[in-house]
Tab-separated table of C-alpha atoms and ligand atoms in Angstrom:
chain	number	residue	atom	x	y	z
A	1	UNK	CA	-11.568	10.962	13.408
A	2	UNK	CA	-7.788	10.379	13.325
A	3	UNK	CA	-7.447	13.209	10.871
A	4	UNK	CA	-7.452	15.772	13.724
A	5	UNK	CA	-3.940	14.554	14.562
A	6	UNK	CA	-2.843	15.092	11.015
A	7	UNK	CA	-3.222	18.859	10.818
A	8	UNK	CA	0.567	19.025	10.414
A	9	UNK	CA	0.254	17.346	7.015
A	10	UNK	CA	-1.933	20.092	5.582
A	11	UNK	CA	-0.424	21.880	2.570
A	12	UNK	CA	2.546	19.499	2.303
A	13	UNK	CA	3.811	17.646	-0.751
A	14	UNK	CA	4.727	13.962	-0.765
A	15	UNK	CA	7.712	13.270	-3.008
A	16	UNK	CA	9.375	10.497	-1.008
A	17	UNK	CA	8.810	8.688	2.286
A	18	UNK	CA	11.562	10.911	3.703
A	19	UNK	CA	8.982	13.736	3.734
A	20	UNK	CA	6.763	12.313	6.509
A	21	UNK	CA	7.607	11.115	10.018
A	22	UNK	CA	6.915	7.609	11.325
A	23	UNK	CA	3.835	8.914	13.199
A	24	UNK	CA	2.518	10.719	10.112
A	25	UNK	CA	2.888	7.611	7.923
A	26	UNK	CA	1.109	5.441	10.525
A	27	UNK	CA	-1.693	7.982	10.895
A	28	UNK	CA	-2.140	8.101	7.121
A	29	UNK	CA	-2.466	4.311	7.025
A	30	UNK	CA	-5.031	4.444	9.869
A	31	UNK	CA	-6.921	7.198	8.067
A	32	UNK	CA	-6.920	5.093	4.865
A	33	UNK	CA	-8.504	2.257	6.850
A	34	UNK	CA	-11.246	4.603	8.058
A	35	UNK	CA	-11.832	5.877	4.518
A	36	UNK	CA	-12.010	2.302	3.219
A	37	UNK	CA	-14.713	1.526	5.805
A	38	UNK	CA	-16.586	4.708	4.890
A	39	UNK	CA	-16.490	3.806	1.193
A	40	UNK	CA	-17.732	0.256	1.879
A	41	UNK	CA	-20.525	1.650	4.093
A	42	UNK	CA	-21.525	4.193	1.423
A	43	UNK	CA	-20.745	7.127	3.732
A	44	UNK	CA	-19.770	10.327	1.910
A	45	UNK	CA	-16.269	11.716	2.547
A	46	UNK	CA	-16.058	14.722	0.267
A	47	UNK	CA	-13.079	16.440	1.891
A	48	UNK	CA	-11.883	17.989	-1.412
A	49	UNK	CA	-15.316	19.317	-2.437
A	50	UNK	CA	-15.030	21.687	-5.410
A	51	UNK	CA	-11.283	21.227	-5.953
A	52	UNK	CA	-9.569	20.617	-9.295
A	53	UNK	CA	-6.672	18.158	-9.336
A	54	UNK	CA	-4.129	17.793	-12.174
A	55	UNK	CA	-2.899	14.276	-12.916
A	56	UNK	CA	0.302	14.441	-15.002
A	57	UNK	CA	1.553	11.225	-16.554
A	58	UNK	CA	4.820	10.977	-18.538
A	59	UNK	CA	4.778	7.174	-18.114
A	60	UNK	CA	1.856	4.724	-18.480
A	61	UNK	CA	-0.192	3.655	-15.456
A	62	UNK	CA	-3.197	1.497	-14.619
A	63	UNK	CA	-3.423	1.501	-10.805
A	64	UNK	CA	-2.011	4.917	-9.958
A	65	UNK	CA	-4.070	6.736	-12.550
A	66	UNK	CA	-7.240	4.834	-11.649
A	67	UNK	CA	-6.701	5.288	-7.911
A	68	UNK	CA	-6.039	9.042	-8.137
A	69	UNK	CA	-9.019	9.494	-10.467
A	70	UNK	CA	-11.493	7.519	-8.346
A	71	UNK	CA	-10.129	9.077	-5.145
A	72	UNK	CA	-10.677	12.577	-6.533
A	73	UNK	CA	-14.268	11.799	-7.449
A	74	UNK	CA	-15.022	10.159	-4.065
A	75	UNK	CA	-13.507	13.193	-2.324
A	76	UNK	CA	-15.646	15.616	-4.350
A	77	UNK	CA	-12.830	16.897	-6.587
A	78	UNK	CA	-12.519	17.022	-10.376
A	79	UNK	CA	-9.530	15.047	-11.759
A	80	UNK	CA	-7.941	16.318	-14.985
A	81	UNK	CA	-5.646	13.876	-16.759
A	82	UNK	CA	-2.740	15.569	-18.551
A	83	UNK	CA	-0.871	12.863	-20.447
A	84	UNK	CA	2.450	12.784	-22.212
A	85	UNK	CA	2.129	14.962	-25.308
A	86	UNK	CA	-1.042	16.714	-24.095
A	87	UNK	CA	0.774	19.724	-22.618
A	88	UNK	CA	3.959	21.695	-23.307
A	89	UNK	CA	5.596	20.368	-20.134
A	90	UNK	CA	9.376	20.510	-20.517
A	91	UNK	CA	9.219	20.790	-24.313
A	92	UNK	CA	8.015	24.288	-25.186
A	93	UNK	CA	7.637	25.438	-21.585
A	94	UNK	CA	9.946	24.870	-18.649
A	95	UNK	CA	8.919	22.604	-15.782
A	96	UNK	CA	9.170	25.650	-13.513
A	97	UNK	CA	6.808	27.810	-15.601
A	98	UNK	CA	4.392	24.900	-16.043
A	99	UNK	CA	4.392	24.353	-12.273
A	100	UNK	CA	3.536	27.999	-11.643
A	101	UNK	CA	0.698	27.910	-14.176
A	102	UNK	CA	-0.771	24.622	-12.937
A	103	UNK	CA	-0.548	25.835	-9.347
A	104	UNK	CA	-2.596	28.940	-10.244
A	105	UNK	CA	-5.316	26.796	-11.808
A	106	UNK	CA	-5.340	23.531	-9.836
A	107	UNK	CA	-5.569	22.786	-6.104
A	108	UNK	CA	-3.169	19.828	-6.186
A	109	UNK	CA	-0.914	18.010	-8.658
A	110	UNK	CA	-0.006	14.343	-9.094
A	111	UNK	CA	3.083	13.613	-11.198
A	112	UNK	CA	4.419	10.353	-12.668
A	113	UNK	CA	7.562	10.524	-14.759
A	114	UNK	CA	11.248	9.946	-15.133
A	115	UNK	CA	13.789	12.149	-13.326
A	116	UNK	CA	13.040	12.805	-9.687
A	117	UNK	CA	14.405	16.345	-10.139
A	118	UNK	CA	11.340	17.134	-12.275
A	119	UNK	CA	8.900	16.547	-9.430
A	120	UNK	CA	11.130	18.510	-7.051
A	121	UNK	CA	10.950	21.472	-9.426
A	122	UNK	CA	7.177	21.073	-9.670
A	123	UNK	CA	6.802	21.033	-5.876
A	124	UNK	CA	9.133	23.987	-5.390
A	125	UNK	CA	7.131	26.193	-7.757
A	126	UNK	CA	3.507	25.051	-7.762
A	127	UNK	CA	2.435	26.491	-4.398
A	128	UNK	CA	-0.053	23.616	-4.009
A	129	UNK	CA	0.610	20.052	-2.762
A	130	UNK	CA	2.399	17.804	-5.259
A	131	UNK	CA	2.128	14.003	-4.928
A	132	UNK	CA	4.607	11.545	-6.423
A	133	UNK	CA	2.871	8.887	-8.530
A	134	UNK	CA	6.303	7.321	-9.395
A	135	UNK	CA	9.664	8.621	-10.563
A	136	UNK	CA	12.767	6.700	-11.576
A	137	UNK	CA	13.935	6.486	-7.955
A	138	UNK	CA	10.833	6.638	-5.733
A	139	UNK	CA	7.270	5.251	-5.643
A	140	UNK	CA	6.060	6.358	-2.189
A	141	UNK	CA	2.277	6.096	-2.627
A	142	UNK	CA	2.696	2.403	-3.459
A	143	UNK	CA	4.358	1.826	-0.087
A	144	UNK	CA	1.417	3.400	1.761
A	145	UNK	CA	-0.841	0.795	0.112
A	146	UNK	CA	1.664	-1.958	0.947
A	147	UNK	CA	1.688	-0.954	4.616
A	148	UNK	CA	-2.105	-0.983	4.773
A	149	UNK	CA	-2.147	-4.420	3.123
A	150	UNK	CA	0.435	-5.874	5.530
A	151	UNK	CA	-1.434	-4.458	8.534
A	152	UNK	CA	-4.730	-5.882	7.329
A	153	UNK	CA	-3.193	-9.323	6.915
A	154	UNK	CA	-0.749	-9.636	9.820
A	155	UNK	CA	-1.517	-6.803	12.227
A	156	UNK	CA	1.187	-4.331	13.248
A	157	UNK	CA	4.128	-3.261	11.070
A	158	UNK	CA	6.882	-2.545	13.623
A	159	UNK	CA	9.454	-5.403	13.882
A	160	UNK	CA	7.904	-7.253	10.939
A	161	UNK	CA	10.445	-8.787	8.550
A	162	UNK	CA	10.125	-7.902	4.868
A	163	UNK	CA	12.460	-9.058	2.120
A	164	UNK	CA	12.486	-7.309	-1.236
A	165	UNK	CA	13.954	-9.636	-3.875
A	166	UNK	CA	15.018	-8.430	-7.321
A	167	UNK	CA	16.268	-5.118	-8.712
A	168	UNK	CA	17.476	-3.511	-5.492
A	169	UNK	CA	18.126	-0.137	-7.108
A	170	UNK	CA	14.678	0.552	-8.495
A	171	UNK	CA	11.949	2.887	-7.205
A	172	UNK	CA	10.185	0.129	-5.217
A	173	UNK	CA	13.341	-1.097	-3.525
A	174	UNK	CA	14.391	2.405	-2.453
A	175	UNK	CA	10.903	3.322	-1.259
A	176	UNK	CA	10.470	0.113	0.747
A	177	UNK	CA	13.958	0.537	2.185
A	178	UNK	CA	13.164	4.003	3.492
A	179	UNK	CA	9.561	3.301	4.514
A	180	UNK	CA	10.283	0.044	6.360
A	181	UNK	CA	13.382	1.449	8.099
A	182	UNK	CA	11.349	4.444	9.214
A	183	UNK	CA	8.630	2.227	10.679
A	184	UNK	CA	11.063	0.105	12.698
A	185	UNK	CA	10.753	-2.962	10.481
A	186	UNK	CA	13.440	-5.503	9.544
A	187	UNK	CA	13.994	-4.762	5.855
A	188	UNK	CA	16.176	-6.944	3.696
A	189	UNK	CA	17.140	-6.134	0.124
A	190	UNK	CA	18.174	-9.275	-1.708
A	191	UNK	CA	19.785	-8.467	-5.052
A	192	UNK	CA	22.867	-9.333	-7.089
A	193	UNK	CA	25.861	-7.010	-6.556
A	194	UNK	CA	25.298	-4.724	-9.576
A	195	UNK	CA	21.657	-4.167	-8.542
A	196	UNK	CA	22.148	-3.401	-4.864
A	197	UNK	CA	20.925	-0.073	-3.428
A	198	UNK	CA	22.654	3.221	-3.933
A	199	UNK	CA	25.114	4.028	-1.089
A	200	UNK	CA	23.448	7.316	-0.171
A	201	UNK	CA	19.974	5.796	0.158
A	202	UNK	CA	21.381	2.881	2.128
A	203	UNK	CA	23.200	5.217	4.520
A	204	UNK	CA	19.956	7.171	5.046
A	205	UNK	CA	17.995	3.946	5.697
A	206	UNK	CA	20.597	2.744	8.208
A	207	UNK	CA	20.458	6.075	10.022
A	208	UNK	CA	16.681	6.066	10.369
A	209	UNK	CA	16.623	2.372	11.297
A	210	UNK	CA	18.959	3.212	14.202
A	211	UNK	CA	16.411	5.794	15.386
A	212	UNK	CA	13.320	3.613	14.883
A	213	UNK	CA	14.734	0.332	16.199
A	214	UNK	CA	14.532	-1.173	12.721
A	215	UNK	CA	17.103	-3.272	10.894
A	216	UNK	CA	18.524	-3.073	7.372
A	217	UNK	CA	20.246	-5.901	5.515
A	218	UNK	CA	21.545	-5.967	1.946
A	219	UNK	CA	22.732	-9.266	0.530
A	220	UNK	CA	22.997	-11.274	-2.661
A	221	UNK	CA	22.310	-14.486	-0.741
A	222	UNK	CA	18.693	-15.615	-1.074
A	223	UNK	CA	18.722	-18.241	1.696
A	224	UNK	CA	19.854	-15.865	4.469
A	225	UNK	CA	17.687	-12.993	3.181
A	226	UNK	CA	14.393	-14.880	3.144
A	227	UNK	CA	14.851	-16.885	6.357
A	228	UNK	CA	12.073	-16.167	8.835
A	229	UNK	CA	10.455	-13.304	6.918
A	230	UNK	CA	6.798	-12.292	7.198
A	231	UNK	CA	6.652	-10.812	3.696
A	232	UNK	CA	8.335	-11.498	0.344
A	233	UNK	CA	8.087	-8.579	-2.062
A	234	UNK	CA	9.216	-8.383	-5.657
A	235	UNK	CA	8.829	-6.096	-8.657
A	236	UNK	CA	9.506	-6.274	-12.391
A	237	UNK	CA	13.092	-7.003	-13.434
A	238	UNK	CA	13.030	-4.104	-15.906
A	239	UNK	CA	11.375	-0.852	-14.894
A	240	UNK	CA	9.745	1.621	-17.264
A	241	UNK	CA	12.421	3.407	-19.287
A	242	UNK	CA	15.012	0.593	-18.926
A	243	UNK	CA	13.622	-1.769	-21.555
A	244	UNK	CA	16.933	-2.066	-23.419
A	245	UNK	CA	18.462	-3.770	-20.358
A	246	UNK	CA	16.123	-6.768	-20.559
A	247	UNK	CA	18.709	-9.429	-21.432
A	248	UNK	CA	21.210	-8.254	-18.829
A	249	UNK	CA	18.499	-8.226	-16.136
A	250	UNK	CA	17.271	-11.702	-17.025
A	251	UNK	CA	20.810	-13.016	-16.650
A	252	UNK	CA	21.314	-11.246	-13.314
A	253	UNK	CA	17.899	-11.888	-11.778
A	254	UNK	CA	16.964	-15.453	-12.755
A	255	UNK	CA	18.178	-16.817	-9.382
A	256	UNK	CA	15.968	-14.251	-7.626
A	257	UNK	CA	12.622	-15.418	-9.022
A	258	UNK	CA	9.965	-15.788	-6.316
A	259	UNK	CA	8.845	-19.428	-6.503
A	260	UNK	CA	7.753	-22.214	-4.142
A	261	UNK	CA	11.326	-23.058	-3.219
A	262	UNK	CA	11.826	-19.471	-2.041
A	263	UNK	CA	8.559	-19.489	-0.061
A	264	UNK	CA	9.598	-22.787	1.564
A	265	UNK	CA	13.022	-21.346	2.420
A	266	UNK	CA	11.356	-18.673	4.572
A	267	UNK	CA	10.291	-21.376	7.036
A	268	UNK	CA	7.071	-19.400	7.523
A	269	UNK	CA	4.005	-21.224	6.267
A	270	UNK	CA	1.965	-18.007	6.465
A	271	UNK	CA	4.446	-15.826	4.560
A	272	UNK	CA	2.761	-13.127	2.471
A	273	UNK	CA	3.639	-12.417	-1.148
A	274	UNK	CA	3.419	-8.805	-2.339
A	275	UNK	CA	4.044	-7.196	-5.749
A	276	UNK	CA	3.198	-3.639	-6.763
A	277	UNK	CA	2.053	-4.897	-10.221
A	278	UNK	CA	2.027	-5.153	-13.167
A	279	UNK	CA	3.745	-8.557	-12.923
A	280	UNK	CA	5.257	-10.960	-15.455
A	281	UNK	CA	3.932	-14.311	-14.253
A	282	UNK	CA	2.483	-15.912	-17.401
A	283	UNK	CA	2.351	-15.672	-21.181
A	284	UNK	CA	-0.818	-13.557	-21.299
A	285	UNK	CA	1.034	-10.311	-22.146
A	286	UNK	CA	2.936	-9.080	-25.213
A	287	UNK	CA	6.113	-8.731	-23.132
A	288	UNK	CA	5.634	-12.209	-21.665
A	289	UNK	CA	5.380	-13.709	-25.166
A	290	UNK	CA	8.497	-11.873	-26.409
A	291	UNK	CA	10.502	-13.003	-23.379
A	292	UNK	CA	9.366	-16.587	-23.929
A	293	UNK	CA	10.250	-16.549	-27.631
A	294	UNK	CA	13.677	-14.937	-27.092
A	295	UNK	CA	14.782	-16.409	-23.754
A	296	UNK	CA	12.517	-19.423	-23.170
A	297	UNK	CA	11.129	-18.087	-19.865
A	298	UNK	CA	7.439	-18.688	-19.171
A	299	UNK	CA	7.530	-16.559	-15.993
A	300	UNK	CA	9.889	-13.871	-14.777
A	301	UNK	CA	10.041	-12.317	-11.275
A	302	UNK	CA	7.303	-14.575	-9.820
A	303	UNK	CA	5.891	-17.940	-10.830
A	304	UNK	CA	2.239	-18.118	-11.790
A	305	UNK	CA	1.446	-20.577	-8.981
A	306	UNK	CA	2.848	-18.264	-6.280
A	307	UNK	CA	1.138	-15.238	-7.860
A	308	UNK	CA	-2.246	-16.974	-7.606
A	309	UNK	CA	-1.603	-18.743	-4.288
A	310	UNK	CA	-3.249	-18.054	-0.936
A	311	UNK	CA	-0.010	-16.275	0.126
A	312	UNK	CA	-0.523	-13.613	-2.522
A	313	UNK	CA	-2.230	-10.348	-1.559
A	314	UNK	CA	-1.356	-8.469	-4.736
A	315	UNK	CA	-4.925	-7.497	-5.569
A	316	UNK	CA	-5.538	-6.228	-2.012
A	317	UNK	CA	-2.476	-4.023	-2.567
A	318	UNK	CA	-3.944	-2.770	-5.849
A	319	UNK	CA	-7.280	-1.897	-4.215
A	320	UNK	CA	-5.512	-0.255	-1.299
A	321	UNK	CA	-3.895	2.220	-3.689
A	322	UNK	CA	-7.324	3.882	-3.814
A	323	UNK	CA	-7.811	4.173	-0.056
A	324	UNK	CA	-4.262	5.291	0.734
A	325	UNK	CA	-4.059	7.828	-2.092
A	326	UNK	CA	-7.393	9.184	-0.905
A	327	UNK	CA	-6.024	9.508	2.638
A	328	UNK	CA	-2.936	11.291	1.333
A	329	UNK	CA	-4.858	13.820	-0.756
A	330	UNK	CA	-7.425	14.456	1.986
A	331	UNK	CA	-4.821	14.864	4.745
A	332	UNK	CA	-2.627	17.235	2.756
A	333	UNK	CA	-5.367	19.220	1.016
A	334	UNK	CA	-8.724	18.498	2.660
A	335	UNK	CA	-11.310	20.551	4.474
A	336	UNK	CA	-12.470	18.812	7.657
A	337	UNK	CA	-14.462	21.685	9.094
A	338	UNK	CA	-17.671	19.740	8.378
A	339	UNK	CA	-16.557	16.908	10.743
B	401	CP	N1	1.737	-0.255	-9.008
B	401	CP	C1	1.570	0.734	-9.889
B	401	CP	O1	2.062	1.876	-9.702
B	401	CP	O2	0.827	0.408	-10.968
B	401	CP	P1	0.615	1.290	-12.267
B	401	CP	O3	1.949	1.408	-12.967
B	401	CP	O4	-0.407	0.553	-13.079
B	401	CP	O5	0.113	2.655	-11.850
B	402	NVA	N1	9.613	-0.477	-10.833
B	402	NVA	C1	8.436	-0.398	-11.665
B	402	NVA	C2	7.239	-0.069	-10.833
B	402	NVA	C3	5.934	-0.057	-11.580
B	402	NVA	C4	4.773	0.268	-10.709
B	402	NVA	C5	8.639	0.627	-12.755
B	402	NVA	O1	9.129	1.723	-12.459
B	402	NVA	O2	8.321	0.352	-13.912
């Protein structure tokens, strides 16, 4: 079992992709594959038997919450959901005190919220592994699922070309930038000037790309960014907590919608389309209807035909959240003495 090589991950938190080396990320993806096979074969993998895991959510979630919950149960642990308003967190009790208390009671903590500083304080004081289920600037567990999905569909990751199109400053853009640069991929962020990545994150990505043999490109020009890519990735134009910027984002990001013309411009007839979800691709949501009524758009970051096309692997990505989150929790907190 690959996990023997991952002893170095034991006891560690995962707040950003900066935390793990290239080898550790690749081993986690391999381990997730093995766990996926075990689940499909009905083989038990209860590496967290008897543990209690706290799942803290200050923002809503479908996939991350479901994946952490199901992963806990499959691994033999009890998941406890602590939602916004359920606990004193940051209101009547400091993040630091809450972290100390939760760490005395739980064996591991997942956190989804706003400021990244909050999860850093949690990790510094909890004395148990803390896993980032999304903050304003990072969404690292999503990228583990994306890597597994790309591998499953087109083999190896190194040297593969991935373009992220859209809000280049958000948590997905920064996480893909770091993760892909670390793995020696060719990562392109295609975004309008005001939404291009933060200088510090870009400098870090360039540094690690130099070490890994990867390549980083940031541009506002769609044609040069998408040319020859293996993967087109996009995310919502307005992330959680930024809802008041909707109109400004629509104006900036309309030319960056993923549609057939963009897929054609890649010149790759097998190009994959990825999206972390949820996505605005039709009028079947409340937000979709409001955007249509106010701005006349029937689709936002991706057209409905691309979303449902054979290029799209978005639901594989969603399922792979389960297997990769399971690998992460097991590798950092599991007991493998039973084999
Ligand atoms: N991709 C993702 O994190 O989805 P949720 O917001 O539903 O958890
Ligand atoms: N950038 C999005 C990701 C959702 C999974 C957000 O933060 O809302």
